[in-house]
mmCIF file of C-alpha atoms in Angstrom:
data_model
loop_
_atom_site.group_PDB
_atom_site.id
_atom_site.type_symbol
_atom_site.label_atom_id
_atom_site.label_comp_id
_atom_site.label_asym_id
_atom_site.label_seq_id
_atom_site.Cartn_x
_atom_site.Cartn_y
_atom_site.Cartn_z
ATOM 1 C CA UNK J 1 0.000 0.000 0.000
ATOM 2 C CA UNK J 2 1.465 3.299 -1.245
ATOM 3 C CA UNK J 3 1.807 6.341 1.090
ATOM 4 C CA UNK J 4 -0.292 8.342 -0.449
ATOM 5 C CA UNK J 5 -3.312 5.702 -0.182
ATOM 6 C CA UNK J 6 -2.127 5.332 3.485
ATOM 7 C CA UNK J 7 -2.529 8.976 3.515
ATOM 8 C CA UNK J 8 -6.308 8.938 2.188
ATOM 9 C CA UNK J 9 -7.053 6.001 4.957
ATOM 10 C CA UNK J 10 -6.017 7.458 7.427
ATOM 11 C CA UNK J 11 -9.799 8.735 9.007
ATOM 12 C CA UNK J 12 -10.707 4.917 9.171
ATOM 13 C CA UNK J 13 -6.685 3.400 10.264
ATOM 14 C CA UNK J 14 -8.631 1.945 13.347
ATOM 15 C CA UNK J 15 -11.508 -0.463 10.935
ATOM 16 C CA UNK J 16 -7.688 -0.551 8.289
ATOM 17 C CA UNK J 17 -6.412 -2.266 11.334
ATOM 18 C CA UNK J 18 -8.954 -4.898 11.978
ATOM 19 C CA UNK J 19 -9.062 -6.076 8.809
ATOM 20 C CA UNK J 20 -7.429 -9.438 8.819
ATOM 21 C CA UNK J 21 -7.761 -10.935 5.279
ATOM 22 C CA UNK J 22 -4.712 -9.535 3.461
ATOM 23 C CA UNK J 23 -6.902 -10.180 -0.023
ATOM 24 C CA UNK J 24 -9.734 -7.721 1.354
ATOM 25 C CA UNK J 25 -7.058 -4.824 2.607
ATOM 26 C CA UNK J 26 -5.456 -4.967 -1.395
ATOM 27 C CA UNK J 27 -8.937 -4.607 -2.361
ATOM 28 C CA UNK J 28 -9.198 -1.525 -0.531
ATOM 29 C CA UNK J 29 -6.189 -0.268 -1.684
ATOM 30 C CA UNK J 30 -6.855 -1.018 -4.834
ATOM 31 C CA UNK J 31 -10.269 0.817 -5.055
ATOM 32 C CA UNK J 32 -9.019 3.706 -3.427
ATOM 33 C CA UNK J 33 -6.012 3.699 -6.266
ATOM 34 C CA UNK J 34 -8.854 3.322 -8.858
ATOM 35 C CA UNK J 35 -10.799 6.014 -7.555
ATOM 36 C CA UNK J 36 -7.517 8.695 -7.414
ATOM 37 C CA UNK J 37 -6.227 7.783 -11.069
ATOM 38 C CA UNK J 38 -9.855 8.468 -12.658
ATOM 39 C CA UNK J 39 -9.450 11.877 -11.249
ATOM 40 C CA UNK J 40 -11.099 11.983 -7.161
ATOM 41 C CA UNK J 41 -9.284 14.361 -5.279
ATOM 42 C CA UNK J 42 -7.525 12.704 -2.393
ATOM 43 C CA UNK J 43 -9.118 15.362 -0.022
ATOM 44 C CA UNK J 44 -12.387 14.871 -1.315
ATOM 45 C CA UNK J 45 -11.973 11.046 -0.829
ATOM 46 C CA UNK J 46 -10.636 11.644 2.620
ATOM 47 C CA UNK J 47 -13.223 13.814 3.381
ATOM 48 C CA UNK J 48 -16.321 10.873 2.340
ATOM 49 C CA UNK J 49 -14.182 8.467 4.546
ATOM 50 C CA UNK J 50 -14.257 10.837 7.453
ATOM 51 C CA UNK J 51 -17.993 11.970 7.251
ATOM 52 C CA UNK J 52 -19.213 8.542 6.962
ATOM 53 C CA UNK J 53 -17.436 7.065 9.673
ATOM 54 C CA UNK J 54 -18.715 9.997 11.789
ATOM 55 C CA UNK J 55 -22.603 8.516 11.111
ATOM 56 C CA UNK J 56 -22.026 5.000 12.507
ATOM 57 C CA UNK J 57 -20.362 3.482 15.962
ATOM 58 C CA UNK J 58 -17.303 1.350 16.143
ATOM 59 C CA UNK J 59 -19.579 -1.195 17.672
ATOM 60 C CA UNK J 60 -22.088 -1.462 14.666
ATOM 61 C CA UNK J 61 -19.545 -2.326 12.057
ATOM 62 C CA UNK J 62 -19.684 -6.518 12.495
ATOM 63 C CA UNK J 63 -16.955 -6.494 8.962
ATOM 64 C CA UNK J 64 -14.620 -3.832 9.060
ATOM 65 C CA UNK J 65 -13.143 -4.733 5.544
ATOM 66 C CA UNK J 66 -17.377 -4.909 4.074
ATOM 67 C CA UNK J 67 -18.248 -1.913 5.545
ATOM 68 C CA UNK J 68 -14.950 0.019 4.390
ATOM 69 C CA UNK J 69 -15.711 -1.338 0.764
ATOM 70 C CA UNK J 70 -19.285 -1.163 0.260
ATOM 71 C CA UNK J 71 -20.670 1.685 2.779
ATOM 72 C CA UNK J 72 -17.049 4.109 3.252
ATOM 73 C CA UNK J 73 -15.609 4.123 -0.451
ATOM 74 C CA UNK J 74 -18.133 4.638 -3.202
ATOM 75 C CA UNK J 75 -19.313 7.949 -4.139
ATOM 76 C CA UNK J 76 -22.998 8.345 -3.285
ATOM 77 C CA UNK J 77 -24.944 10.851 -6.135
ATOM 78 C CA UNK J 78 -26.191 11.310 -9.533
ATOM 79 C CA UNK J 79 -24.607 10.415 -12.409
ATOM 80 C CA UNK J 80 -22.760 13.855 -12.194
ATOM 81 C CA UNK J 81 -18.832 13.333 -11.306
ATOM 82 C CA UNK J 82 -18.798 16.182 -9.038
ATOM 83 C CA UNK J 83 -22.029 15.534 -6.825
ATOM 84 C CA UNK J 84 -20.842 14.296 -3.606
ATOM 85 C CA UNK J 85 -23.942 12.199 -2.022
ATOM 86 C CA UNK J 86 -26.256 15.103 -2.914
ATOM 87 C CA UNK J 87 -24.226 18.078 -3.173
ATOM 88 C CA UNK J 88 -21.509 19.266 -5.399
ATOM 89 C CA UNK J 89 -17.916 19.541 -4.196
ATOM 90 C CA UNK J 90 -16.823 21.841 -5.730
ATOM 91 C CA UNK J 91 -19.207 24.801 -4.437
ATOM 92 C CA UNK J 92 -21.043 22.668 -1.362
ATOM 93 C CA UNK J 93 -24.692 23.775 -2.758
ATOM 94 C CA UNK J 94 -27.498 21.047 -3.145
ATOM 95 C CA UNK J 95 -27.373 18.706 -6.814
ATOM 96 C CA UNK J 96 -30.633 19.976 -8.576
ATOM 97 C CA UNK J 97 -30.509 16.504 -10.166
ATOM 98 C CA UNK J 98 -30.524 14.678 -7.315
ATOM 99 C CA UNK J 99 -33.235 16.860 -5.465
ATOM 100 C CA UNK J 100 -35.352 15.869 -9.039
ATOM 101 C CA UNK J 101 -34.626 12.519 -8.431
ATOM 102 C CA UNK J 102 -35.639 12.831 -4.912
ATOM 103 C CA UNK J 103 -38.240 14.728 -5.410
ATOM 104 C CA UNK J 104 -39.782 12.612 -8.403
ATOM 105 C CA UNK J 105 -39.712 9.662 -6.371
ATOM 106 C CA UNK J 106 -41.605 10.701 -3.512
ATOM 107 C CA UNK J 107 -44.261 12.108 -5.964
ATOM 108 C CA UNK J 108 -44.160 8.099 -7.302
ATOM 109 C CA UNK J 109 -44.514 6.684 -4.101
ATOM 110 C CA UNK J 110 -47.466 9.325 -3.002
ATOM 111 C CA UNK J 111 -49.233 8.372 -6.295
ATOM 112 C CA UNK J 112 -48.737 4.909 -5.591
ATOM 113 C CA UNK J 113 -50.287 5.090 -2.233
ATOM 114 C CA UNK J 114 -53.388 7.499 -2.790
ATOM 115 C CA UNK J 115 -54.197 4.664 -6.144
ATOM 116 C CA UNK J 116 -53.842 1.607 -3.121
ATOM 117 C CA UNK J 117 -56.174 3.562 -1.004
ATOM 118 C CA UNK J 118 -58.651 4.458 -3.600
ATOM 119 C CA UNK J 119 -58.150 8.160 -3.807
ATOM 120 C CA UNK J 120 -57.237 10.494 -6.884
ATOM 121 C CA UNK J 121 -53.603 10.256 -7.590
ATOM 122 C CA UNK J 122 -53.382 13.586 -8.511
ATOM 123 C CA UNK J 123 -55.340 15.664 -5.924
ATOM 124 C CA UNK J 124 -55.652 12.607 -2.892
ATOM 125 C CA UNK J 125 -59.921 13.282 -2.800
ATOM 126 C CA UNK J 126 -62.268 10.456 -3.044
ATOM 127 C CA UNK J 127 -63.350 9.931 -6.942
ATOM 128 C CA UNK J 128 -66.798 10.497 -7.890
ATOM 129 C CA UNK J 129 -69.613 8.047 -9.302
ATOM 130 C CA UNK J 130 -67.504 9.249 -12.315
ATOM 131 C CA UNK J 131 -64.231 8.289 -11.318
ATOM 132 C CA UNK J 132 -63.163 11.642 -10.810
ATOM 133 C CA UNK J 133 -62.829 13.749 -8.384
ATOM 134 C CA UNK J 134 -64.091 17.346 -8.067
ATOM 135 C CA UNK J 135 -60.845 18.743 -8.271
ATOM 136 C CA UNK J 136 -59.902 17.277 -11.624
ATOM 137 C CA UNK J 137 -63.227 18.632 -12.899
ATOM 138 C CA UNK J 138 -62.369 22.204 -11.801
ATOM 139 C CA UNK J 139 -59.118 21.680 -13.375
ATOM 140 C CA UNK J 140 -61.057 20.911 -16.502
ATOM 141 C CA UNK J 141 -63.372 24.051 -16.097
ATOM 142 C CA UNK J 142 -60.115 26.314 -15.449
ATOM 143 C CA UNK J 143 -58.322 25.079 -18.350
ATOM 144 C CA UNK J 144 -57.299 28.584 -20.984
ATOM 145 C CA UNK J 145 -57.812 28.262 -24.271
ATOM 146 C CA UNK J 146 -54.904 28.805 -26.559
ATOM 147 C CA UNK J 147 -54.991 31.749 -28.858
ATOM 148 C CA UNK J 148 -57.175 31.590 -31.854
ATOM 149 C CA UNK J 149 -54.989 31.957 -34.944
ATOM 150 C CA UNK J 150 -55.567 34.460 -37.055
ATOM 151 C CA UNK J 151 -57.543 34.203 -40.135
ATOM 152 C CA UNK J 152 -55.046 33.908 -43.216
ATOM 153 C CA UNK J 153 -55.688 35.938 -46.258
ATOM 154 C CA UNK J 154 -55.469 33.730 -49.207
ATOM 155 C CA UNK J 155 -52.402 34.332 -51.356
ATOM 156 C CA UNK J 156 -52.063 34.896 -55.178
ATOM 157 C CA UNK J 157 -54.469 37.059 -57.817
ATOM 158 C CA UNK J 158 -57.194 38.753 -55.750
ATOM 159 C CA UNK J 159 -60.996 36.819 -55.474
ATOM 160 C CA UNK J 160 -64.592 38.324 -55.695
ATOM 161 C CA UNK J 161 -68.410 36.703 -56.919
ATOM 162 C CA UNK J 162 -69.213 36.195 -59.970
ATOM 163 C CA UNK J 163 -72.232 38.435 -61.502
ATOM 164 C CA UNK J 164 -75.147 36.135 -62.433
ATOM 165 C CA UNK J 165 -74.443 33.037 -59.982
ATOM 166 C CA UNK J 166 -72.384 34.569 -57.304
ATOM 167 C CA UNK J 167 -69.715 31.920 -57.307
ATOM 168 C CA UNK J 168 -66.335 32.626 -55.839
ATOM 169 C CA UNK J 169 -63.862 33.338 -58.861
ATOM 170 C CA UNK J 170 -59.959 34.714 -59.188
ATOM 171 C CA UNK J 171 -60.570 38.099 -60.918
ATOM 172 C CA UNK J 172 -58.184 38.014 -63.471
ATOM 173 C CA UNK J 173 -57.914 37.529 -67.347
ATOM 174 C CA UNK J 174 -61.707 38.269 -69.183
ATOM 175 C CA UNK J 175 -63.348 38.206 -65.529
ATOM 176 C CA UNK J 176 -61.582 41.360 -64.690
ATOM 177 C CA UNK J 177 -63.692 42.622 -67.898
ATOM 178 C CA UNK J 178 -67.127 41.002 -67.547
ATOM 179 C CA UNK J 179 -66.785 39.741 -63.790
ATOM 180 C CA UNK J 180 -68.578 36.448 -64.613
ATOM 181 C CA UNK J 181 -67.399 33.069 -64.170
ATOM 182 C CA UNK J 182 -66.245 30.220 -67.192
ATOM 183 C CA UNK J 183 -69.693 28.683 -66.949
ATOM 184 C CA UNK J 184 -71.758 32.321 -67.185
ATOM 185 C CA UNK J 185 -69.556 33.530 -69.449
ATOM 186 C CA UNK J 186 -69.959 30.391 -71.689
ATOM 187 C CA UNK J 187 -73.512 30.539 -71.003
ATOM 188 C CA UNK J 188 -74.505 34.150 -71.396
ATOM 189 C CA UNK J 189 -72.258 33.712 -75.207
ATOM 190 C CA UNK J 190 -74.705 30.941 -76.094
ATOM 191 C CA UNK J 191 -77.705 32.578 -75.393
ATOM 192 C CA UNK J 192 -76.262 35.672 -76.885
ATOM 193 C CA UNK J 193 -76.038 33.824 -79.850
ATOM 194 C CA UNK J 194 -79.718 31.851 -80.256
ATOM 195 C CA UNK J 195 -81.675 34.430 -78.596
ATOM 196 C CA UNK J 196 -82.320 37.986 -80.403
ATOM 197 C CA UNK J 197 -80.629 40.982 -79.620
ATOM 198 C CA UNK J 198 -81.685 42.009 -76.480
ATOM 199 C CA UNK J 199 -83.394 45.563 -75.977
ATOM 200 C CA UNK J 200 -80.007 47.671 -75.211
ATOM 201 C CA UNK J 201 -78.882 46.479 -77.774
ATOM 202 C CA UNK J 202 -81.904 46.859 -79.684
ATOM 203 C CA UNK J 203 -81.846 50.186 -78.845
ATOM 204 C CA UNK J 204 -78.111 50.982 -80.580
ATOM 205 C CA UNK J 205 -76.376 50.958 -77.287
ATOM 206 C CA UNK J 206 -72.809 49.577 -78.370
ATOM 207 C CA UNK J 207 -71.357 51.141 -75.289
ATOM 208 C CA UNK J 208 -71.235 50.901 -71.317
ATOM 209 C CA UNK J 209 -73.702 53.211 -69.705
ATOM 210 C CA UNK J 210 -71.387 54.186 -66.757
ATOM 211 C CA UNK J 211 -68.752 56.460 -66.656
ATOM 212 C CA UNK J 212 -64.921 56.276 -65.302
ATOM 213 C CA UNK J 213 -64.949 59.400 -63.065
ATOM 214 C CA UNK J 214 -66.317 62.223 -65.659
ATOM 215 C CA UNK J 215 -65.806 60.390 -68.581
ATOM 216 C CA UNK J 216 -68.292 57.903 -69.865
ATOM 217 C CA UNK J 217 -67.269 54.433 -70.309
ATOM 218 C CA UNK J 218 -65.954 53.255 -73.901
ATOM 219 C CA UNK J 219 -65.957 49.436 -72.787
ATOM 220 C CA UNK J 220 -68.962 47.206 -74.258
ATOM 221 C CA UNK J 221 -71.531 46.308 -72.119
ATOM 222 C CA UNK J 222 -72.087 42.883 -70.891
ATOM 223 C CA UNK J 223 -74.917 40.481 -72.533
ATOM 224 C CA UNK J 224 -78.207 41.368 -70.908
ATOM 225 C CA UNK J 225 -76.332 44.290 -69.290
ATOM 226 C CA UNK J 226 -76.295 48.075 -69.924
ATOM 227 C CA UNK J 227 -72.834 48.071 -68.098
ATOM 228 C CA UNK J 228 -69.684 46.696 -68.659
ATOM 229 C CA UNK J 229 -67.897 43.728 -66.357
ATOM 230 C CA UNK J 230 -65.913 46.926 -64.529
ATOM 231 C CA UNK J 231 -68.999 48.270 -64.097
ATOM 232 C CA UNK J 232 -71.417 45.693 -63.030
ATOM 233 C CA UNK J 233 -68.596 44.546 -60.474
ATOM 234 C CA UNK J 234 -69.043 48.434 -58.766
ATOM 235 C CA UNK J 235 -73.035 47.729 -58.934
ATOM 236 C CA UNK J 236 -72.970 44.805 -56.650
ATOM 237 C CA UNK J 237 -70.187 45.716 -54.129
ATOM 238 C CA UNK J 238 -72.687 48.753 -53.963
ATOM 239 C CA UNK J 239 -75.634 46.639 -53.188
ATOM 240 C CA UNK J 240 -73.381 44.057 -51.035
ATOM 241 C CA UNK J 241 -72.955 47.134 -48.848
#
């Protein structure tokens, strides 16, 4: 045993001293070797030997070379190198993993016990005839909404109704002229075209009846119409509002 291990041992030389199995006392040595090369301070492993030895009497340790191996040596914690049975040594203050840990299991183990005993694991009050208890229906009840997204404006060429059938069409192309859809504007050519002229047209009117600002409107007005597509677009948005 090397000086320096010596050195470490020395809060528990008096349970070093009782050990009387020569394999056992190189398996201390050993472990304390172990423990220095992957990087434990000596003082810090001097230190866990001296605090733990502190907790227990002489007279309660039956195996001195047992007790020195499996209670005195290894490093209580987290998986975190540097927690030190619940507290980091390099600053003293409390391992928040551990205190999760800690704290997680007790909320296991009261869950675990309210279920056994019939109660709500969540709040500990006796279930209703619906299996649940009046605070998880106030819960319920309290519960805020998430924001309601705002509506999205639909993207690309801009939308309106079409004249005759109202039917939600992209104005562009002819419907910016005569604001109909395909199938009106298909239709309203084919009765254009088997039934006689109608009376505006009768009449000689080759021309819209409305007027851009002071000017009147050169564009031709729509079948069955005395105004043009423009036109008849500004009629209904007028009666729409």
């Amino acid at each position: 045993m090397s000086a320096q291990i010596y050195a470490v041992l020395e809060p528990v030389h008096l349970l070093l001293e009782r050990v009387t199995n020569d394999f056992v006392v190189r398996q201390i040595a050993r472990e304390v070797g172990r423990q220095l090369r992957e990087g434990t301070d000596a003082e810090r492993l001097h230190h866990r030997l001296t605090t733990r030895f502190a907790k227990v009497m002489v007279s309660e340790i039956r195996d001195p070379g047992r007790w020195l191996l499996g209670v005195a040596l290894p490093r209580w914690g987290c998986g975190y190198q540097g927690c030190e049975a619940g507290a980091l040594w390099s600053t003293g203050k409390d391992c928040e993993v551990c205190a999760e840990i800690v704290q997680d299991k007790a909320a296991a183990q009261r869950r675990a016990q309210r279920i056994e005993q019939g109660l709500c694991p969540e709040h500990g009050t006796r279930p209703g005839p619906g299996g649940r208890c009046a605070d998880c229906v106030l819960d319920d009840a309290f519960v805020v909404p998430g924001p309601v997204p705002a509506p999205c404006e639909p993207e690309g060429p801009p939308r309106g109704s079409c004249g005759d059938c109202g039917a939600r069409i992209i104005v562009v192309g002819r419907a910016i002229e005569d604001g109909l859809c395909k199938l009106c504007r298909e239709e309203a050519a084919a009765l254009g075209a088997a039934v006689p002229t109608p009376a505006a047209a009768a009449a000689g009117q080759e021309t819209c009846s409305g007027q851009d600002g002071s000017v009147p409107c050169g564009r031709k007005p729509l079948p069955s119409r005395c105004v043009c597509g423009v036109h008849r677009v500004q009629e209904l948005a007028g009666e729409v509002a």
